[in-house]
Coordinates of C-alpha atoms in Angstrom, one line a residue:
M1 CA 11.2 46.2 57.0
E2 CA 8.2 45.6 59.3
E3 CA 4.8 45.6 57.7
D4 CA 3.3 48.1 60.1
T5 CA 6.1 50.7 59.2
R6 CA 5.5 50.7 55.5
Q7 CA 2.6 51.1 53.0
T8 CA 1.0 47.9 51.6
F9 CA 1.3 47.3 47.9
V10 CA -2.2 48.4 47.2
K11 CA -1.8 51.6 49.1
R12 CA 1.3 52.5 47.0
V13 CA -0.7 51.8 43.8
L14 CA -3.6 53.9 45.0
S15 CA -1.4 56.8 46.0
E16 CA -1.5 58.1 42.4
T17 CA -5.1 57.1 41.8
P18 CA -7.3 58.7 44.5
G19 CA -10.8 57.3 45.0
P20 CA -12.6 54.5 46.8
A21 CA -10.8 51.3 47.8
P22 CA -10.7 48.7 45.1
R23 CA -13.6 46.2 45.3
I24 CA -13.2 42.5 44.9
L25 CA -15.7 39.6 44.6
I26 CA -14.7 36.2 45.9
A27 CA -16.8 33.3 44.7
D28 CA -16.3 29.8 46.0
D29 CA -18.6 27.0 47.2
E30 CA -16.3 26.3 50.2
Q31 CA -16.7 28.8 53.0
S32 CA -13.3 27.8 54.4
I33 CA -11.6 28.9 51.2
I34 CA -13.5 32.2 51.3
D35 CA -12.4 32.8 54.9
V36 CA -8.8 32.0 54.2
I37 CA -8.6 34.3 51.2
R38 CA -10.3 37.1 53.1
R39 CA -7.8 36.8 55.9
A40 CA -4.9 36.8 53.4
L41 CA -6.2 40.0 51.8
E42 CA -7.0 41.9 55.0
K43 CA -3.9 44.1 54.8
E44 CA -4.5 45.0 51.1
E45 CA -7.3 47.5 52.1
L46 CA -9.9 46.1 49.7
Q47 CA -13.7 46.1 49.8
I48 CA -14.5 42.4 49.8
D49 CA -17.8 40.8 48.8
T50 CA -18.3 37.0 48.9
T51 CA -20.7 34.4 47.5
M52 CA -20.8 30.6 47.4
D53 CA -22.4 29.9 44.0
G54 CA -22.2 31.1 40.5
D55 CA -25.7 32.5 40.3
G56 CA -25.0 34.7 43.3
A57 CA -21.7 35.9 41.7
V58 CA -23.5 36.9 38.5
R59 CA -26.2 38.7 40.5
L60 CA -23.6 40.7 42.5
I61 CA -21.7 41.5 39.4
Q62 CA -24.8 42.9 37.8
E63 CA -25.5 45.0 40.9
N64 CA -22.0 46.3 41.7
E65 CA -18.8 47.5 40.0
Y66 CA -15.9 45.2 40.8
D67 CA -12.2 45.8 40.1
I68 CA -11.3 42.1 40.6
V69 CA -13.4 38.9 40.5
L70 CA -11.8 35.9 42.1
T71 CA -13.9 32.9 41.3
D72 CA -13.8 29.1 41.5
I73 CA -14.5 27.3 38.2
M74 CA -16.6 24.5 39.6
M75 CA -19.5 25.9 41.6
P76 CA -23.2 25.3 42.0
G77 CA -25.3 27.2 39.5
Q78 CA -23.2 28.9 36.8
N79 CA -19.6 28.0 36.6
G80 CA -16.6 30.3 36.9
V81 CA -16.2 30.8 33.2
A82 CA -19.8 32.1 33.0
V83 CA -19.0 34.3 36.0
M84 CA -16.0 35.6 34.1
K85 CA -18.1 36.4 31.0
A86 CA -20.6 38.2 33.1
A87 CA -17.9 40.3 34.7
K88 CA -16.4 41.2 31.3
A89 CA -19.8 42.0 29.9
R90 CA -20.4 44.3 32.9
N91 CA -17.0 46.0 32.5
P92 CA -14.3 44.9 30.2
E93 CA -11.7 46.4 32.5
T94 CA -12.6 44.1 35.5
E95 CA -9.8 41.6 36.1
V96 CA -10.9 38.0 36.6
I97 CA -8.8 35.4 38.5
L98 CA -10.0 31.8 38.2
M99 CA -9.4 29.2 41.0
T100 CA -9.4 25.6 40.0
G101 CA -8.5 22.1 41.1
Y102 CA -5.8 20.3 39.1
A103 CA -8.5 18.4 37.1
A104 CA -9.7 21.7 35.5
V105 CA -6.4 23.3 34.8
H106 CA -6.8 23.0 31.1
T107 CA -10.2 24.8 31.3
A108 CA -8.5 27.6 33.4
A109 CA -5.6 27.9 31.0
E110 CA -8.0 28.2 28.0
A111 CA -9.9 30.9 29.9
V112 CA -6.7 32.9 30.6
R113 CA -5.9 32.8 26.9
G114 CA -9.4 34.3 26.5
C115 CA -10.3 36.9 29.1
A116 CA -9.1 35.9 32.5
A117 CA -6.1 37.6 34.0
D118 CA -4.7 34.6 35.8
Y119 CA -5.6 31.2 37.4
I120 CA -4.7 29.6 40.7
C121 CA -4.6 25.9 41.4
K122 CA -6.3 24.6 44.6
P123 CA -5.4 23.5 47.2
F124 CA -3.1 26.5 47.7
D125 CA 0.5 25.6 48.7
Q126 CA 1.0 29.2 49.9
L127 CA -1.6 31.9 50.4
Q128 CA 0.9 34.4 49.2
I129 CA 0.2 33.0 45.7
V130 CA -3.3 34.4 46.0
V131 CA -2.1 37.7 47.3
F132 CA 0.4 38.1 44.4
A133 CA -2.2 37.2 41.8
V134 CA -4.6 39.8 43.3
R135 CA -1.8 42.4 43.4
K136 CA -0.9 41.8 39.8
A137 CA -4.5 41.9 38.6
L138 CA -5.1 45.1 40.6
T139 CA -2.0 46.8 39.1
K140 CA -3.2 45.9 35.6
R141 CA -6.7 47.2 36.5
M142 CA -5.3 50.5 37.8
L143 CA -3.0 50.9 34.8
S144 CA -5.9 50.3 32.4
R145 CA -7.9 52.9 34.2
M146 CA -5.0 55.4 34.1
V147 CA -4.6 54.8 30.3
R148 CA -8.3 55.2 29.7
E149 CA -8.4 58.5 31.7
Y150 CA -5.3 59.7 29.9
N151 CA -6.8 59.0 26.5
Q152 CA -10.0 60.7 27.6
N153 CA -8.0 63.8 28.8
M154 CA -6.0 63.9 25.6
A155 CA -9.2 63.6 23.4
E156 CA -10.7 66.5 25.4
F157 CA -7.5 68.5 25.1
N158 CA -7.3 67.9 21.3
R159 CA -11.0 68.9 21.0
K160 CA -10.4 72.1 22.8
F161 CA -7.1 72.7 20.9
E162 CA -8.9 72.2 17.6
S163 CA -11.7 74.6 18.7
E164 CA -9.2 77.2 19.8
R165 CA -7.1 76.7 16.6
E166 CA -10.2 77.4 14.5
T167 CA -10.9 80.5 16.6
L168 CA -7.3 81.7 16.1
R169 CA -7.4 80.9 12.4
D170 CA -10.6 83.0 12.1
M171 CA -8.9 85.9 14.0
A172 CA -5.8 85.7 11.9
E173 CA -7.9 85.8 8.7
M174 CA -9.9 88.8 10.0
T175 CA -6.7 90.6 11.0
Q176 CA -5.2 89.9 7.6
L177 CA -8.3 91.2 5.9
F178 CA -8.2 94.3 8.1
I179 CA -4.6 94.9 7.2
V180 CA -5.2 94.5 3.5
R181 CA -8.1 96.9 3.6
A182 CA -6.2 99.4 5.8
L183 CA -3.2 99.4 3.3
A184 CA -5.6 99.8 0.4
A185 CA -7.2 102.8 2.2
L186 CA -3.8 104.2 3.0
E187 CA -2.7 104.0 -0.6
R188 CA -6.0 105.7 -1.7
I189 CA -5.5 108.5 0.8
E190 CA -1.9 108.9 -0.3
G191 CA -2.9 109.0 -3.9
E192 CA -5.6 111.6 -3.2
S193 CA -3.1 113.7 -1.2
A194 CA -0.6 113.5 -4.0
G195 CA -3.2 114.6 -6.5
E196 CA -4.1 117.6 -4.3
V197 CA -0.5 118.6 -3.9
S198 CA 0.0 118.3 -7.7
E199 CA -3.0 120.4 -8.4
G200 CA -1.9 123.0 -5.9
A201 CA 1.6 123.1 -7.5
R202 CA 0.2 123.6 -11.0
G203 CA -2.0 126.4 -9.7
N204 CA 0.9 128.2 -8.1
L205 CA 2.9 127.8 -11.3
A206 CA 0.1 129.3 -13.3
S207 CA -0.1 132.3 -11.0
I208 CA 3.7 132.9 -11.3
R209 CA 3.5 132.8 -15.0
A210 CA 0.6 135.2 -15.1
D211 CA 2.6 137.7 -13.0

């Protein structure tokens, strides 16, 4: 099926989560890498920011809210692991993908076991690997957001339910008290009526006997 006749992956994910387009930060000290990744992600309908050093990445993370951070490990200034920690400190739901040369694969693997969503080895054999990693991270990010919003909605529903249940319980207690008092009043009225009837009957009987 032709690409221009169907929705992209991101568009399908976002169809159930309305809002602004996901925002991604690309951090790499090679402009050629940044340009290649940007072109590969053009059809994914993302807001893309870029920087060529770790300090710039951390500054952008502090200033903006990112869904995904795609960062090289070895960069001038702060390294990719520091960038990842800054992103997670800013928002634990931000997904981080590390890019690394083969010499730093162990570092990337350790980071994935910690906080990173994935890592990609450079040079890229296929750009589709980058696209797939971003798609996977974006899906995880969207699912995390949906779960958080669901939990928030359920908490609000439970809070309202508990409040309404308390109100209903109070109403039930008041109704029960009213019924008890009404029955007691009815019994008292019936008792008084029965006494009046009895007194009237005795009066009639006395009159008959006097006659």
